[in-house]
Coordinates of N, CA and C in Angstrom, one line a residue:
X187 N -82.7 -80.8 -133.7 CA -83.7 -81.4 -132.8 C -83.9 -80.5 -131.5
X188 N -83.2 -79.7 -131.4 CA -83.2 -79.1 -130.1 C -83.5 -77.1 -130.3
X189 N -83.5 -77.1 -131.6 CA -84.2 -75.6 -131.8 C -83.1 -75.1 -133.0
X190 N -83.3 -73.7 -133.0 CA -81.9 -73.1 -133.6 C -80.6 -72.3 -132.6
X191 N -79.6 -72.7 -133.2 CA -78.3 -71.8 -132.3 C -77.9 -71.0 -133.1
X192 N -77.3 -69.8 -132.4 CA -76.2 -68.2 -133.5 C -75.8 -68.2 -132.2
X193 N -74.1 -68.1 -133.3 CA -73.0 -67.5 -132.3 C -72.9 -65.8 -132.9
X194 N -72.7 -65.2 -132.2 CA -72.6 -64.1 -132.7 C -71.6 -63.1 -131.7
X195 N -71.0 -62.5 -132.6 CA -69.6 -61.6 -132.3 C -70.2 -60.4 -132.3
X196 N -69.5 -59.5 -131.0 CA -70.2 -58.3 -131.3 C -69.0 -57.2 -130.8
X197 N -69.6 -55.8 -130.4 CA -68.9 -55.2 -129.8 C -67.7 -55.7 -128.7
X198 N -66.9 -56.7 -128.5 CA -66.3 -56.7 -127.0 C -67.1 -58.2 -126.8
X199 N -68.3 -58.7 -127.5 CA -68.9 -59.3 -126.8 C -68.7 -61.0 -127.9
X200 N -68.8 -62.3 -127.5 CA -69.2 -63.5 -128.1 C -70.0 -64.7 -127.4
X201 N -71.6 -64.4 -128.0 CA -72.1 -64.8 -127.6 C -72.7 -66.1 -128.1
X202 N -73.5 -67.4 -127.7 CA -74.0 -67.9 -127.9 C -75.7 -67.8 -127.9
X203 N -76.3 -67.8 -128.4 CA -78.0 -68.0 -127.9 C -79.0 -68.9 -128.6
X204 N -79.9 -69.6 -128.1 CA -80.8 -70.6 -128.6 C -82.1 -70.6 -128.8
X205 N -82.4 -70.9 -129.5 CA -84.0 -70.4 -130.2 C -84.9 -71.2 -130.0
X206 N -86.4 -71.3 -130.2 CA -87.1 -71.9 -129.9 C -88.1 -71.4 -130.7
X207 N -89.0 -72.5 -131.5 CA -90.3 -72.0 -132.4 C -91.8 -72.3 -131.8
X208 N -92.2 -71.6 -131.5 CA -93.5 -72.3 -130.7 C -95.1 -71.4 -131.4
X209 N -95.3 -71.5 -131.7 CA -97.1 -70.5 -132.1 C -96.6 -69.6 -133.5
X210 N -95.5 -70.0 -134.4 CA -94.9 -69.0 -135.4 C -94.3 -68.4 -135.2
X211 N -93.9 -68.1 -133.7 CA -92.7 -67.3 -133.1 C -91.6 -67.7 -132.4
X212 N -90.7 -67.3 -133.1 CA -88.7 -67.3 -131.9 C -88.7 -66.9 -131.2
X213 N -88.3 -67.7 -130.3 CA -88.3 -67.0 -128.8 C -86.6 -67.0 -128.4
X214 N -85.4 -65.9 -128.5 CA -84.3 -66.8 -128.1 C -84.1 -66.2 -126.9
X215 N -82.7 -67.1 -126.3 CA -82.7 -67.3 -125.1 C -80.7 -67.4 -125.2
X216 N -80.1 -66.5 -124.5 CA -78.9 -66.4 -124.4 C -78.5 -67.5 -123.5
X217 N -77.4 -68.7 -123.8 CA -77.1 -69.4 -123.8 C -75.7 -69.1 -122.9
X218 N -74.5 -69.0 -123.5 CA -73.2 -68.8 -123.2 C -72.8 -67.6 -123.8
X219 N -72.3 -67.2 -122.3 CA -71.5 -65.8 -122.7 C -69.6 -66.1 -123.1
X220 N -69.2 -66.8 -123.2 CA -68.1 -67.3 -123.3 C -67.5 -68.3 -124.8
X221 N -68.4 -67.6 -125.8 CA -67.8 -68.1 -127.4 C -66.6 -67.5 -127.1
X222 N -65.4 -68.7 -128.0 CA -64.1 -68.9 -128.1 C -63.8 -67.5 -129.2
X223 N -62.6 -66.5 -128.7 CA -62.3 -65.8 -130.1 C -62.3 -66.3 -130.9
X224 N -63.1 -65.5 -132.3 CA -63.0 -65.9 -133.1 C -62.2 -65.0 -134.2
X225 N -61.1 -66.0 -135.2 CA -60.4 -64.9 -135.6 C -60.9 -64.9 -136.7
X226 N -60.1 -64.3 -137.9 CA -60.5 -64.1 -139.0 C -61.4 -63.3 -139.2
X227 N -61.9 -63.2 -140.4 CA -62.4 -62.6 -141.0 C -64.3 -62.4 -140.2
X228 N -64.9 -61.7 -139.7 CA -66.2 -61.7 -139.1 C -67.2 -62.7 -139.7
X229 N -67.5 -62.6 -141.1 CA -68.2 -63.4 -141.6 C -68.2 -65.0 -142.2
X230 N -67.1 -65.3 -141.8 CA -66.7 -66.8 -141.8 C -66.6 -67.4 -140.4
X231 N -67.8 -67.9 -139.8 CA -67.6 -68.2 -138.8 C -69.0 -69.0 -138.6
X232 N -68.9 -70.7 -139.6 CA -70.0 -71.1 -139.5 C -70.7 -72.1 -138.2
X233 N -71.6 -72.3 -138.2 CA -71.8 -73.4 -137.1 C -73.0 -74.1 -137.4
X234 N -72.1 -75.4 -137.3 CA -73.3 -76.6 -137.6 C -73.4 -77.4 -136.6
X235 N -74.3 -78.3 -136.0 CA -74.7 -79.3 -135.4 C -74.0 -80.7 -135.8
X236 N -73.6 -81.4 -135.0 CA -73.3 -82.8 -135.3 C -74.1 -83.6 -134.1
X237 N -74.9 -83.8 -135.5 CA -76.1 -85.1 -134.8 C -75.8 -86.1 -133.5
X238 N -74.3 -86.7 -134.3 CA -73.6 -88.0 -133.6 C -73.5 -87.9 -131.7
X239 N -72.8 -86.3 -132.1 CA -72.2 -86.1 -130.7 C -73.3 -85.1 -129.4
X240 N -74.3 -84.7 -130.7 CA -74.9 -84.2 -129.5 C -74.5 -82.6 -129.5
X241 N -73.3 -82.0 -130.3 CA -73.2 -80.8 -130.1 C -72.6 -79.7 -131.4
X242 N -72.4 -78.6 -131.2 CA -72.2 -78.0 -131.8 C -70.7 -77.4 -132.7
X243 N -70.4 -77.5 -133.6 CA -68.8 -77.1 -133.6 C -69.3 -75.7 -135.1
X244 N -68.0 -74.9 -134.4 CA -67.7 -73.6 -134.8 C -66.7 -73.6 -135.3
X245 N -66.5 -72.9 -136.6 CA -65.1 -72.8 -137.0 C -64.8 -71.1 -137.6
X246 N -63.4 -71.1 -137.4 CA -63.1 -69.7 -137.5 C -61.6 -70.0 -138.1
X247 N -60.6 -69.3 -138.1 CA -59.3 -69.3 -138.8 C -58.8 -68.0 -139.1
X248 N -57.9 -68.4 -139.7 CA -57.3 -66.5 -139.7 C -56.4 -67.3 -141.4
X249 N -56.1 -66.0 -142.0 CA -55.6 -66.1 -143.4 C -56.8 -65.3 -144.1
X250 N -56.8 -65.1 -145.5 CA -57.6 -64.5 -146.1 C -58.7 -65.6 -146.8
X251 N -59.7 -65.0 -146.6 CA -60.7 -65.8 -147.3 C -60.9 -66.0 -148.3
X252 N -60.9 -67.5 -148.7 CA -61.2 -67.9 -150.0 C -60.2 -67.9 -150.8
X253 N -58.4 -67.8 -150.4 CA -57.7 -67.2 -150.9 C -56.2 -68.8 -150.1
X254 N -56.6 -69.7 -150.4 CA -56.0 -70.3 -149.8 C -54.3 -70.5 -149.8
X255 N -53.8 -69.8 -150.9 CA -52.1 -69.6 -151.5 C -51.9 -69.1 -150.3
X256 N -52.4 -68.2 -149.1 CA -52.1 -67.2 -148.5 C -51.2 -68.2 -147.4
X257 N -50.1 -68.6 -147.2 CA -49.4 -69.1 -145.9 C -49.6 -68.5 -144.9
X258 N -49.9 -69.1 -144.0 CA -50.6 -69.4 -142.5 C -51.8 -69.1 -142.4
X259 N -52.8 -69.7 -143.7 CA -54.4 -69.8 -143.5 C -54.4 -70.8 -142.7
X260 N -55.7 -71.2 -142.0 CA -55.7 -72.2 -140.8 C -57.3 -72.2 -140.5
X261 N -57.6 -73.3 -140.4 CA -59.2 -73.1 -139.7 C -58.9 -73.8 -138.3
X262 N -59.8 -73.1 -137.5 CA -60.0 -73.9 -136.3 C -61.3 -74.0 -135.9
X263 N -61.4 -75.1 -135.1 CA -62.7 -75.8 -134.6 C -62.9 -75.6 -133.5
X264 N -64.3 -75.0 -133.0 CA -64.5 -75.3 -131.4 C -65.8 -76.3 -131.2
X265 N -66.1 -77.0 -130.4 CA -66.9 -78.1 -130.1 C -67.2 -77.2 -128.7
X266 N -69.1 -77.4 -129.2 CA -70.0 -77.6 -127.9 C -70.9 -78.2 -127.3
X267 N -70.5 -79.3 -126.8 CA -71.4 -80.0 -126.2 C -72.4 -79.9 -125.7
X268 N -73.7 -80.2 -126.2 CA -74.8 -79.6 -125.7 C -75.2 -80.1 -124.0
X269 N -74.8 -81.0 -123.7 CA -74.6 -81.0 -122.5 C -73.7 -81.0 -121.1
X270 N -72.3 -80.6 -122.0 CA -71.9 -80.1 -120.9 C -72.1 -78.4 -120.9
X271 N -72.5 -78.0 -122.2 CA -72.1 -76.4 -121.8 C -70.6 -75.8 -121.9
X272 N -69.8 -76.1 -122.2 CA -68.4 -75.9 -122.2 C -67.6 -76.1 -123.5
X273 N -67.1 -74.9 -124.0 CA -66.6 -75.0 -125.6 C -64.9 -75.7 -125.2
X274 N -64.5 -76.6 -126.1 CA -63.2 -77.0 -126.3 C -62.6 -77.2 -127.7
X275 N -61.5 -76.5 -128.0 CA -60.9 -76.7 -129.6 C -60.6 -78.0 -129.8
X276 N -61.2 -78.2 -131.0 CA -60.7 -79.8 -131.9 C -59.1 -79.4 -132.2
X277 N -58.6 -80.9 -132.0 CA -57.4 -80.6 -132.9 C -57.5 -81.3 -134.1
X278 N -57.3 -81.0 -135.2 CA -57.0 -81.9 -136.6 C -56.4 -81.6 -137.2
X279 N -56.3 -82.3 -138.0 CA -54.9 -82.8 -139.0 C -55.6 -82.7 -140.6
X280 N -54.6 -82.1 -141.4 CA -54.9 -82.1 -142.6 C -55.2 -80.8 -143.3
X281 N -55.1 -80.8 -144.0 CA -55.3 -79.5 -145.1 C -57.1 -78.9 -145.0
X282 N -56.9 -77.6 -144.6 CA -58.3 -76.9 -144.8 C -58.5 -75.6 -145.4
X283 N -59.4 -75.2 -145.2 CA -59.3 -73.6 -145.7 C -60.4 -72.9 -145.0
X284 N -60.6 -71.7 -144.9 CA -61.4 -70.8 -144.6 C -63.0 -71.2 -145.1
X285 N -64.2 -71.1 -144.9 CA -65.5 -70.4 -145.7 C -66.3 -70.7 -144.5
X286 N -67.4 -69.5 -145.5 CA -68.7 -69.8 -144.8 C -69.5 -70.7 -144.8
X287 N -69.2 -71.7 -145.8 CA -70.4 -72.5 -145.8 C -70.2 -74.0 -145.4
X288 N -70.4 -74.1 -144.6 CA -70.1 -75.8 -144.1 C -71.5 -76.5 -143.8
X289 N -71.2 -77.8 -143.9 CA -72.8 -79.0 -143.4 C -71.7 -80.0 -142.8
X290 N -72.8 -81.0 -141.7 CA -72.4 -81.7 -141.0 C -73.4 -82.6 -142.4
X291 N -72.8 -83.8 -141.9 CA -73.5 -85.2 -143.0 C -73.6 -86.6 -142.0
X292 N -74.9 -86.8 -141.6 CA -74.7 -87.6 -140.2 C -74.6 -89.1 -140.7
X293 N -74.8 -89.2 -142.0 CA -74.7 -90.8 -142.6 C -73.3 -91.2 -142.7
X294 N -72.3 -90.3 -142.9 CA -70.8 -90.3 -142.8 C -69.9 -89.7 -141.7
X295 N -71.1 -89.2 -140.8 CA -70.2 -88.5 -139.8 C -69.0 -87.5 -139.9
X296 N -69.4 -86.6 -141.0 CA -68.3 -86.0 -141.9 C -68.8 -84.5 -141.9
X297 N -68.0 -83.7 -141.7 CA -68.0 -82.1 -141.5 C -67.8 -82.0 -143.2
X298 N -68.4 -80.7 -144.2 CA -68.0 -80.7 -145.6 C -67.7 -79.4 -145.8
X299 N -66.8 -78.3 -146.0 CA -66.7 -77.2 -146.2 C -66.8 -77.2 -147.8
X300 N -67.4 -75.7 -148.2 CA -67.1 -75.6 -149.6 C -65.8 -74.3 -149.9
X301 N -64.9 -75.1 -150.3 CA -63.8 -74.2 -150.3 C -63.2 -73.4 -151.8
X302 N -62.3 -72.9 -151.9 CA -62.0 -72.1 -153.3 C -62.1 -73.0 -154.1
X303 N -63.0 -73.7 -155.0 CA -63.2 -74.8 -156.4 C -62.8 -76.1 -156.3
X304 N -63.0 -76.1 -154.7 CA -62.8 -77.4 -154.0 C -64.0 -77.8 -152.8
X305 N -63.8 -79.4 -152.6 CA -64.9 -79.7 -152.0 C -63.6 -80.2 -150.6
X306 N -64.1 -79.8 -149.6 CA -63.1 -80.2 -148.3 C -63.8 -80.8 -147.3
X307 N -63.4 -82.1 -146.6 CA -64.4 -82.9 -145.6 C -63.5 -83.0 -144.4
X308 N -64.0 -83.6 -143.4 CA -63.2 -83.4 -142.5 C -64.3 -84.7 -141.6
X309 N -63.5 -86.0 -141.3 CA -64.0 -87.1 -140.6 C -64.2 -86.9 -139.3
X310 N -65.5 -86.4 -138.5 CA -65.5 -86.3 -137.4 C -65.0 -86.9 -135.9
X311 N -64.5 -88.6 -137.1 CA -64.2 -89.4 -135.9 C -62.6 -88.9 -135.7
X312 N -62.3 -89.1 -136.4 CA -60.8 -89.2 -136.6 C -60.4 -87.2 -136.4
X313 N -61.2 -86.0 -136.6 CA -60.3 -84.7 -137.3 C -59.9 -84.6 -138.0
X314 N -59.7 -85.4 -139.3 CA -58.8 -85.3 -139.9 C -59.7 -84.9 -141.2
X315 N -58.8 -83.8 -142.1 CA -59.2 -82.9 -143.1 C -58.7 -83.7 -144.4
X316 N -59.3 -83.9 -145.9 CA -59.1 -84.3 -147.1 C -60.0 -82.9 -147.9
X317 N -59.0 -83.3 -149.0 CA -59.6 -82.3 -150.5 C -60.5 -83.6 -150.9
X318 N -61.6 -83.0 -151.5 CA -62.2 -84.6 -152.4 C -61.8 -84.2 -154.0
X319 N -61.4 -84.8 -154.4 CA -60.8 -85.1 -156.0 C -62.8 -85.6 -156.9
X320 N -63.1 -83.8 -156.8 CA -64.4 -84.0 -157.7 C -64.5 -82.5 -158.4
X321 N -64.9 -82.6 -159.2 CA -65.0 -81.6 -160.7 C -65.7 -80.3 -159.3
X322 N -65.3 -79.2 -159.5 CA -66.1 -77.8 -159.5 C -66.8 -76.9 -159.8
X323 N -67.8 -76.1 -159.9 CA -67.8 -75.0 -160.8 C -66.9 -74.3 -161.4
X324 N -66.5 -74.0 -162.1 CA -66.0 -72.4 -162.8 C -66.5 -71.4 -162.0
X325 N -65.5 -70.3 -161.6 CA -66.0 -69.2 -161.3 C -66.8 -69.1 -159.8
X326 N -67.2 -67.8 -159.4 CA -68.0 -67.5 -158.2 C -67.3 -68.0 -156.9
X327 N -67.8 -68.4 -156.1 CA -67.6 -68.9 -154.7 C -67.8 -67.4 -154.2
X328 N -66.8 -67.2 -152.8 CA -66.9 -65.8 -152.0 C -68.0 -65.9 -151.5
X329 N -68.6 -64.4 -151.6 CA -69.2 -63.7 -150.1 C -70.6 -64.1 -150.5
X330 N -71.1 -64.2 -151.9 CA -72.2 -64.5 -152.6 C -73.2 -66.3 -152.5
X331 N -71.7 -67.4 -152.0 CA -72.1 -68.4 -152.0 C -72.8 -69.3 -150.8
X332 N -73.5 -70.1 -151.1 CA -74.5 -71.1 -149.7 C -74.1 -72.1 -150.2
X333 N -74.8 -73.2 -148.7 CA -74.8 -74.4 -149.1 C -75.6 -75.2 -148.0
X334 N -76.0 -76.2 -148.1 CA -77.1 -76.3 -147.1 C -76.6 -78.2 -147.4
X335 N -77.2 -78.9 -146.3 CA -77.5 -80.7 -146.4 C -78.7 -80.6 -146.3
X336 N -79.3 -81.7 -147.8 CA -80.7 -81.9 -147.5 C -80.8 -83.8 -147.1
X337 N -81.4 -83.9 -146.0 CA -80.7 -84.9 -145.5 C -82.0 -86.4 -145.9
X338 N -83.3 -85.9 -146.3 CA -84.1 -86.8 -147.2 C -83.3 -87.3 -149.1
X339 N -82.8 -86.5 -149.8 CA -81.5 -87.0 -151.0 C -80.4 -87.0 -150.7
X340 N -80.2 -86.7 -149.4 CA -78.8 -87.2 -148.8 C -77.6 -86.6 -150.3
X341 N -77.7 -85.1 -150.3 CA -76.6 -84.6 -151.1 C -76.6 -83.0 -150.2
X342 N -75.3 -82.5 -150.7 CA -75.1 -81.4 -150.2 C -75.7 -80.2 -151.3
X343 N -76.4 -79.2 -151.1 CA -76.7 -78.4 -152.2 C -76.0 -77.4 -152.0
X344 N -75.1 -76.6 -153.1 CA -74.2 -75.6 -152.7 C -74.7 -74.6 -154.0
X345 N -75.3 -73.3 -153.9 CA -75.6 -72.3 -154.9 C -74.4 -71.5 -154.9
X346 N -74.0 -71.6 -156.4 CA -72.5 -70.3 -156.5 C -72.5 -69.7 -158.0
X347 N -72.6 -68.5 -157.6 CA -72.8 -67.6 -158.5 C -71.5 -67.6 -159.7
X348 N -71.9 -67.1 -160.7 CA -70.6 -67.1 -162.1 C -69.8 -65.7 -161.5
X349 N -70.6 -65.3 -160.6 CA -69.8 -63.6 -160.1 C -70.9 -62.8 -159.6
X350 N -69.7 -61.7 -158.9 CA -70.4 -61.4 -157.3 C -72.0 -61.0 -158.1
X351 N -72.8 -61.1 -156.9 CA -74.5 -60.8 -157.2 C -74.9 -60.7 -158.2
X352 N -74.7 -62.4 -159.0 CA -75.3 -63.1 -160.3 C -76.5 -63.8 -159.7
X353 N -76.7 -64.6 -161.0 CA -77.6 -65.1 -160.6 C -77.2 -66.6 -160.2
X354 N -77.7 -66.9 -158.9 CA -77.2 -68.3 -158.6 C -77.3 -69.8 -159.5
X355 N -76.1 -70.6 -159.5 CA -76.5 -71.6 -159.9 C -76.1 -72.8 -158.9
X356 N -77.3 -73.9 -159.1 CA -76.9 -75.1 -157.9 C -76.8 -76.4 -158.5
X357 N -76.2 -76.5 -157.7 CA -75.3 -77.6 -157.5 C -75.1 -78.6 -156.5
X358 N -75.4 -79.9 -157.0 CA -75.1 -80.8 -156.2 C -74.4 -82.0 -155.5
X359 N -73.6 -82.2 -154.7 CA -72.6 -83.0 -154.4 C -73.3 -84.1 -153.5
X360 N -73.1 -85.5 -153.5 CA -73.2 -86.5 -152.6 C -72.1 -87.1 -152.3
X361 N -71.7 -87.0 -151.3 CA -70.3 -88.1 -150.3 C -70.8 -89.3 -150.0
X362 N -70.1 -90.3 -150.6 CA -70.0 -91.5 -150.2 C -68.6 -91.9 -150.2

């Protein structure tokens, strides 16, 4: 409701900036100079909106991606309030993993990562992280996979290839 956001890491630099669509064009507008390090890996570092609260949460982690055996993988959370302006780390509890692909789900107030052949939620009231005990693809995930919430069928769509730069196949998950 409020446009589009990218956080983006750069030379020395982490930035925030916010978009705006007006006449078929983006107009963005740097926001916050002050994104939280982000560790891990560059490319896992997604950010979705949570409707409920009004703001933004970012997650990043360190361990290898997609590779969850690896001891001391970790995700962390940063929350930005779209009106205060000011990033602060979630704390939570529970098992998570690294990816790029996460959806907020505002009917359940639930954060969803798609993780190595697992589906991972995380209750925004509470922080607190669960595996969901539901069937997965075979195969793919990594650098090749998306996932988006479509929030008129209220399911999560996640495209994941049989292997690197196949041809996608989709898939659909609903949380209840």
């Amino acid at each position: 409701p409020h446009g589009l956001y990218v956080a983006v890491e750069g030379n020395r630099s982490r930035r925030l900036y916010h978009g705006t669509i007006k006449d078929g064009k983006c107009k963005w507008e740097l926001i916050n100079e002050t994104v939280p390090q982000l560790s891990g890996d560059y490319e896992v570092h997604p950010l979705v909106y949570d409707s409920k609260r009004d703001r933004l949460l970012l997650l990043c982690g360190q361990g290898q991606v997609y590779h969850p055996r690896q001891r001391g993988a970790q995700v962390t959370i940063f929350a930005y309030p779209l009106k205060t302006g000011k990033w602060e780390e979630l704390k939570t509890s529970g098992y998570a993993e690294l990816s790029r692909e996460a959806v907020y789900i505002p009917k359940h107030d639930t954060l969803m990562l798609l993780g190595d052949r697992k589906l991972l939620v995380m209750d925004c009231e509470t922080n607190q992280w669960r595996v969901i005990d539901t069937q997965m693809p075979a195969k793919g995930y990594g650098w090749d996979a998306a996932m988006v919430y479509d929030p008129v069928h209220d399911v999560a769509v996640a495209l994941v290839p049989p292997k690197f730069s196949a041809h996608m196949r989709v898939f659909l998950f609903r949380y209840d």
